[in-house]
Coordinates of N, CA and C in Angstrom, one line a residue:
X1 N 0.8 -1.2 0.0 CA 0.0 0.0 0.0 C 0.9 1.2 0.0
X2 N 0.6 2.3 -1.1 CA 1.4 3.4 -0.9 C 0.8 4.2 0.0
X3 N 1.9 5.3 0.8 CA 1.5 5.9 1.7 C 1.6 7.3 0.9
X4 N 1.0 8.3 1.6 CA 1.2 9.7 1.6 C 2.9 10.0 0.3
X5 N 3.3 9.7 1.0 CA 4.5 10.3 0.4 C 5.0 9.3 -0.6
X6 N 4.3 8.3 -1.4 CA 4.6 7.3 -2.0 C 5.4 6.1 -2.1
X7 N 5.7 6.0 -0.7 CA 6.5 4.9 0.0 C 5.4 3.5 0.3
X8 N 6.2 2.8 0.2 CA 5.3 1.4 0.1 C 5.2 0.7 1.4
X9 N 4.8 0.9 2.2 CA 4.5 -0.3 3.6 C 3.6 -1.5 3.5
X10 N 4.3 -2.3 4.4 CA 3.7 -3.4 4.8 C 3.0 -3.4 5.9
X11 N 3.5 -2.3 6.6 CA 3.1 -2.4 8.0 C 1.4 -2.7 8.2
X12 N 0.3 -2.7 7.5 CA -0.3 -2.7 8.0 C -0.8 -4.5 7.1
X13 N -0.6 -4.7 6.0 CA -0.6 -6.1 5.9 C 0.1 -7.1 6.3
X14 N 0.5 -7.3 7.9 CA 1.2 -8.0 8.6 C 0.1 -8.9 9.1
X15 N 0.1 -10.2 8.1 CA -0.6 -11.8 8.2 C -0.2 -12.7 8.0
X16 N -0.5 -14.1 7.9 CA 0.2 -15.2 8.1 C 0.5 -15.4 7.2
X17 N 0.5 -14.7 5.4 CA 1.3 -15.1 4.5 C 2.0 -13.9 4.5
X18 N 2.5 -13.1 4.7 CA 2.6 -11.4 4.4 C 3.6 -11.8 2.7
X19 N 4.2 -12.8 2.6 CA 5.1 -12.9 1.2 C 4.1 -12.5 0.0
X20 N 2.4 -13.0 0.5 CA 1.4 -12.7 -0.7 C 1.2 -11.7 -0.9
X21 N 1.2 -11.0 0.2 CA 0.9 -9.2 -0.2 C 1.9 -8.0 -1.2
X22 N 3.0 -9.0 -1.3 CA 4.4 -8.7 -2.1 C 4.1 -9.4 -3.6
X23 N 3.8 -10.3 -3.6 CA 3.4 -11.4 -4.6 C 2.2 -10.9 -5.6
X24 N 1.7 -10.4 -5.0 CA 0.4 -10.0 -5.0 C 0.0 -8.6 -5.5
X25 N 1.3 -7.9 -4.9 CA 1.5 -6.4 -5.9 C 3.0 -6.5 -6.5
X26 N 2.8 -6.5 -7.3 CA 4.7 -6.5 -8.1 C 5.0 -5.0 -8.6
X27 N 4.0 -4.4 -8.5 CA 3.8 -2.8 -8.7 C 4.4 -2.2 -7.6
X28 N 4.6 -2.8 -6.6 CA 5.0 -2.4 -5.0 C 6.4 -2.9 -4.9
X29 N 6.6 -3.9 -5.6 CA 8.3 -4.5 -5.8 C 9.0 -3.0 -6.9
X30 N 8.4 -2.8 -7.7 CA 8.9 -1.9 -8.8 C 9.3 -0.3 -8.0
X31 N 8.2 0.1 -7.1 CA 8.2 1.2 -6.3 C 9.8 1.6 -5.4
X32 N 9.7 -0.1 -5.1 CA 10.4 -0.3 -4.0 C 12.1 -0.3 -4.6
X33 N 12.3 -1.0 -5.3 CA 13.5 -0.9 -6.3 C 14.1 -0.8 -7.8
X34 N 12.7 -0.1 -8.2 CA 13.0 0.3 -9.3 C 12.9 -0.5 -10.7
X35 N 12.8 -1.7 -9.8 CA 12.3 -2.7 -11.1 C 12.0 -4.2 -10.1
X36 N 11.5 -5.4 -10.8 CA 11.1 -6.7 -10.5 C 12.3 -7.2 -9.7
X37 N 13.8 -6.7 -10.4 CA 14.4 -7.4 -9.6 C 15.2 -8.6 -9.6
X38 N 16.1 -9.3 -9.5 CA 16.5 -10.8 -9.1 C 17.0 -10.9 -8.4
X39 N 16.9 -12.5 -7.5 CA 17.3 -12.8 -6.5 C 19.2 -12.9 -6.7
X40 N 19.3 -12.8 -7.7 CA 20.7 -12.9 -8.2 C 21.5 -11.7 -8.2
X41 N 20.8 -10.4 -8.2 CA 21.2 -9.3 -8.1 C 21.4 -8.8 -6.5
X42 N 20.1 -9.1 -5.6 CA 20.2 -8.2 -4.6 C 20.4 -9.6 -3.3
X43 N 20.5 -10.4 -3.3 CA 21.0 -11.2 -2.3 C 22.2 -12.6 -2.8
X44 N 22.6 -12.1 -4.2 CA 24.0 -12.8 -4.2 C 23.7 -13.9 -5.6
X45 N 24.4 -14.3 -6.7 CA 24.3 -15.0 -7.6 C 24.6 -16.5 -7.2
X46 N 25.0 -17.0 -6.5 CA 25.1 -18.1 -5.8 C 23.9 -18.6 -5.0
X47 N 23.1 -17.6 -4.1 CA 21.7 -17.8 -3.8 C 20.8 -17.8 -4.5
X48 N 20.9 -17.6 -5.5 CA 20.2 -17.9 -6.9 C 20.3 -18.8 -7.6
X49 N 21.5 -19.5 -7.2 CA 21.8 -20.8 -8.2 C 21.0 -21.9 -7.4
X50 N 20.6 -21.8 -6.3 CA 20.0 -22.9 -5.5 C 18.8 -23.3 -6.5
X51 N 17.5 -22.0 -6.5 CA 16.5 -21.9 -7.1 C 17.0 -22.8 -8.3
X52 N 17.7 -22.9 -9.2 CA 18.3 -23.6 -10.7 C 18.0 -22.1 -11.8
X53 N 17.9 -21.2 -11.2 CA 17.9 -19.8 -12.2 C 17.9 -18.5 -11.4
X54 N 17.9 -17.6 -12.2 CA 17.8 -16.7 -10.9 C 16.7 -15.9 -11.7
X55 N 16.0 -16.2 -10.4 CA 14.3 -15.6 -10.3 C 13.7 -14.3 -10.1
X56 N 13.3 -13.7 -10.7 CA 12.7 -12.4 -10.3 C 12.8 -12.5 -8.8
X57 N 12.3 -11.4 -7.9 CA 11.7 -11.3 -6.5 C 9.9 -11.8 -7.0
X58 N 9.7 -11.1 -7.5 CA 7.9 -12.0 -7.9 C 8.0 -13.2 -8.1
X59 N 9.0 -13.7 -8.7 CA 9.3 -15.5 -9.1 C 9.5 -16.1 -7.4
X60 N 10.1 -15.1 -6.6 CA 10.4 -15.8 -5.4 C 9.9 -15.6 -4.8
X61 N 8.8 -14.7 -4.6 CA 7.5 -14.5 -3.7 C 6.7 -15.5 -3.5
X62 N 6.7 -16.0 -5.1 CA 5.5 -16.8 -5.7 C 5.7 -18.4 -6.3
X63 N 7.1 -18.9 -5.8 CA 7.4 -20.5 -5.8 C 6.1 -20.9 -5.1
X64 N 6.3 -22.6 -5.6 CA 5.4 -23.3 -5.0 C 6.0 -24.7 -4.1
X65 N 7.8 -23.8 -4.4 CA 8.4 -25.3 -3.8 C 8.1 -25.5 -2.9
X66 N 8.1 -26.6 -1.8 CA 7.5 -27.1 -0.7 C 8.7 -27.5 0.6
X67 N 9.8 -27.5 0.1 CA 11.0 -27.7 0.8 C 11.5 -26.3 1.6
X68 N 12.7 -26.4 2.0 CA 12.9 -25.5 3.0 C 13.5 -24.3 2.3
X69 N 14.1 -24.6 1.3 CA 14.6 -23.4 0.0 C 13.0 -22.7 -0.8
X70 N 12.3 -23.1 -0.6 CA 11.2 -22.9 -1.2 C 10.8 -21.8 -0.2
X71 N 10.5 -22.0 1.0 CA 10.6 -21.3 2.1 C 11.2 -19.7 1.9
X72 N 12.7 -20.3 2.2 CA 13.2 -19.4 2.0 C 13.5 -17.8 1.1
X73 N 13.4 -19.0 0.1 CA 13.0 -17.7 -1.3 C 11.9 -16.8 -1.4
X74 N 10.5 -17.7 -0.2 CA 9.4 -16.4 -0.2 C 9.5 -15.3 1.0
X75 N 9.8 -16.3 1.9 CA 10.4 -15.5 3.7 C 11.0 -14.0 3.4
X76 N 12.2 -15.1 2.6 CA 13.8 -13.9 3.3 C 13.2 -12.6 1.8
X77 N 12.6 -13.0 0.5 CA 12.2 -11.9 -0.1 C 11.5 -11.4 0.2
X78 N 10.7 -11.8 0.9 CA 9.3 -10.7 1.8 C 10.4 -9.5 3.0
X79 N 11.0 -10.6 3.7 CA 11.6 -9.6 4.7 C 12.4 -8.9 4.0
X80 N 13.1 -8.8 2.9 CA 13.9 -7.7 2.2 C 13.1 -6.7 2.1
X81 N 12.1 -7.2 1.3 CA 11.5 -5.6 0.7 C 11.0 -5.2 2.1
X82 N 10.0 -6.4 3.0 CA 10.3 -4.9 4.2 C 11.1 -4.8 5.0
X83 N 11.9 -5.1 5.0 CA 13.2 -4.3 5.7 C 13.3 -2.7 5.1
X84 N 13.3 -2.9 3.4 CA 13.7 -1.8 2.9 C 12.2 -0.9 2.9
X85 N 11.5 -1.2 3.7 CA 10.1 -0.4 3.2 C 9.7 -0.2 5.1
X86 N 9.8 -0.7 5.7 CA 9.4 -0.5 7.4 C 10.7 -0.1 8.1
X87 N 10.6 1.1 8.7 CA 11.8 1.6 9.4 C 11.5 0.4 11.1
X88 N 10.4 -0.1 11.1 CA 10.2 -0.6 12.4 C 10.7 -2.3 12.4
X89 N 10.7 -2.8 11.2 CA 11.3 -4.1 10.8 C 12.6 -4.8 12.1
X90 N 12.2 -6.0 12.4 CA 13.7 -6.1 13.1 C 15.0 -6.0 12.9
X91 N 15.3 -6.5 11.1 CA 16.4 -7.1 10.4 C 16.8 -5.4 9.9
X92 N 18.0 -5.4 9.3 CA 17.8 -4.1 8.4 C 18.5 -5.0 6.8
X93 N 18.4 -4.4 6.3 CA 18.6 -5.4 4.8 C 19.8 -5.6 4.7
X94 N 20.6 -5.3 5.2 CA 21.8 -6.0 5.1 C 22.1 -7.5 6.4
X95 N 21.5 -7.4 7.0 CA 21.0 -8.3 8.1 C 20.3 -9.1 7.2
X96 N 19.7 -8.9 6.4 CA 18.2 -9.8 6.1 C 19.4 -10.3 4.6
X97 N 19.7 -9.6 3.9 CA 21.2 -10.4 2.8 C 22.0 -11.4 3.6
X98 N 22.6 -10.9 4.4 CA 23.5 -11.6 5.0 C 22.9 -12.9 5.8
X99 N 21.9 -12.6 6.3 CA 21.3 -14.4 6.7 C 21.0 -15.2 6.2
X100 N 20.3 -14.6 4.8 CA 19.6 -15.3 3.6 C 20.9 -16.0 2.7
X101 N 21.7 -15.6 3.0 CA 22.7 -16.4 1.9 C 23.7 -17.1 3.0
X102 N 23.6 -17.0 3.9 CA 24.0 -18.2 5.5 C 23.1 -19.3 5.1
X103 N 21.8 -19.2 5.1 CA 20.7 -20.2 5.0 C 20.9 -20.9 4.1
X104 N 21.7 -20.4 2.9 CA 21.4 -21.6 1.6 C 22.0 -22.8 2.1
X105 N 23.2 -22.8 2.7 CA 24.2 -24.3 3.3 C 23.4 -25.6 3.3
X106 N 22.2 -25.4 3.9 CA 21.0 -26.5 3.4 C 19.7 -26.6 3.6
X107 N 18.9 -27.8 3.3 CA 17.1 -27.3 3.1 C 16.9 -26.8 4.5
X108 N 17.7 -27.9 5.7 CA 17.5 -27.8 7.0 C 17.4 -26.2 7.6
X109 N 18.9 -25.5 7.2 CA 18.9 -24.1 7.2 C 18.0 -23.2 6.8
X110 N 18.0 -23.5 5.9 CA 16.9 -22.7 4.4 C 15.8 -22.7 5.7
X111 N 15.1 -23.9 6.0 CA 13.7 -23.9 6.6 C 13.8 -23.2 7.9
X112 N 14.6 -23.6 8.5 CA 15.0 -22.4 10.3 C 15.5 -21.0 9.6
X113 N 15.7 -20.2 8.8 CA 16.0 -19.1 8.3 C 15.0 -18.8 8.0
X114 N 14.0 -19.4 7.5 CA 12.3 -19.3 6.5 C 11.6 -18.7 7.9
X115 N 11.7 -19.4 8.7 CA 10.6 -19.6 10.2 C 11.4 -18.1 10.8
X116 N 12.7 -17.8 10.5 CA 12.7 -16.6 11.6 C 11.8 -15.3 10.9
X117 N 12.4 -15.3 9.6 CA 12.1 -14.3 8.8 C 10.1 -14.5 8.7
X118 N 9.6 -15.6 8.8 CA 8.2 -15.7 8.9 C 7.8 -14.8 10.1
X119 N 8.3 -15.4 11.0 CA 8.2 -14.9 12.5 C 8.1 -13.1 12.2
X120 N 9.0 -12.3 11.2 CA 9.3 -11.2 11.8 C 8.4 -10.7 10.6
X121 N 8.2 -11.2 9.6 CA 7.4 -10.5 8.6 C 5.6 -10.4 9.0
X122 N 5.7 -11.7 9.9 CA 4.3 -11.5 10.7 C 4.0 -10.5 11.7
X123 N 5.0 -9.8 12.7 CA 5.3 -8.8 13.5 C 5.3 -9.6 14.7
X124 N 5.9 -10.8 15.0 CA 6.4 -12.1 16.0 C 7.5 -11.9 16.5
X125 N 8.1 -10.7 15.9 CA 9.4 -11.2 16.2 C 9.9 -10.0 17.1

């Protein structure tokens, strides 16, 4: 949702999928960085190779994998853009880069990286 000043918050769509409300406006991804994005660009080309391509941020909103990388790719891109969009966020986006490419090591990781970032995109955290 844009605000007053054309800034994009989540803050007030803080629910149990909050990755859909990102997924869901890609108009709001564009706002936020200027374009769709890839996970290759803004959290490292190596975390991208897990996916087997490197995915838009809408491609990683909106996987249907079911594993813990699957997870991950919607989590940790949800908490990016808010990180970069909620000054009240826990993580700050370099916190939220820097964990999300810790997590790739494995599914196990990927999924406990998934659950923190769930945790804080919900306002849990």
């Amino acid at each position: 949702m844009a605000t007053s000043s054309g800034v994009y918050s989540t803050s007030a769509h803080r629910f149990s999928s909050v990755f859909r409300y990102w997924g869901l406006h890609p108009d709001a991804i564009v706002a936020v960085i200027g374009s769709l994005g890839t996970v290759g660009d803004l959290f490292g080309h190596g975390c991208a190779a897990i996916f087997g391509s490197n995915p838009t941020l809408h491609d990683a909103l909106t996987n249907t994998r079911t594993d813990g990388y699957g997870a991950l790719f919607r989590e940790g891109t949800a908490a990016l853009l808010n990180s970069m969009t909620d000054s009240k966020y826990p993580f700050t986006t370099k916190q939220v880069k820097s964990s999300f490419a810790g997590a790739i090591t494995s599914d196990g990781s990927a999924a406990a990286q998934a659950d923190i970032f769930k945790q804080a995109n919900e306002g849990k955290f």
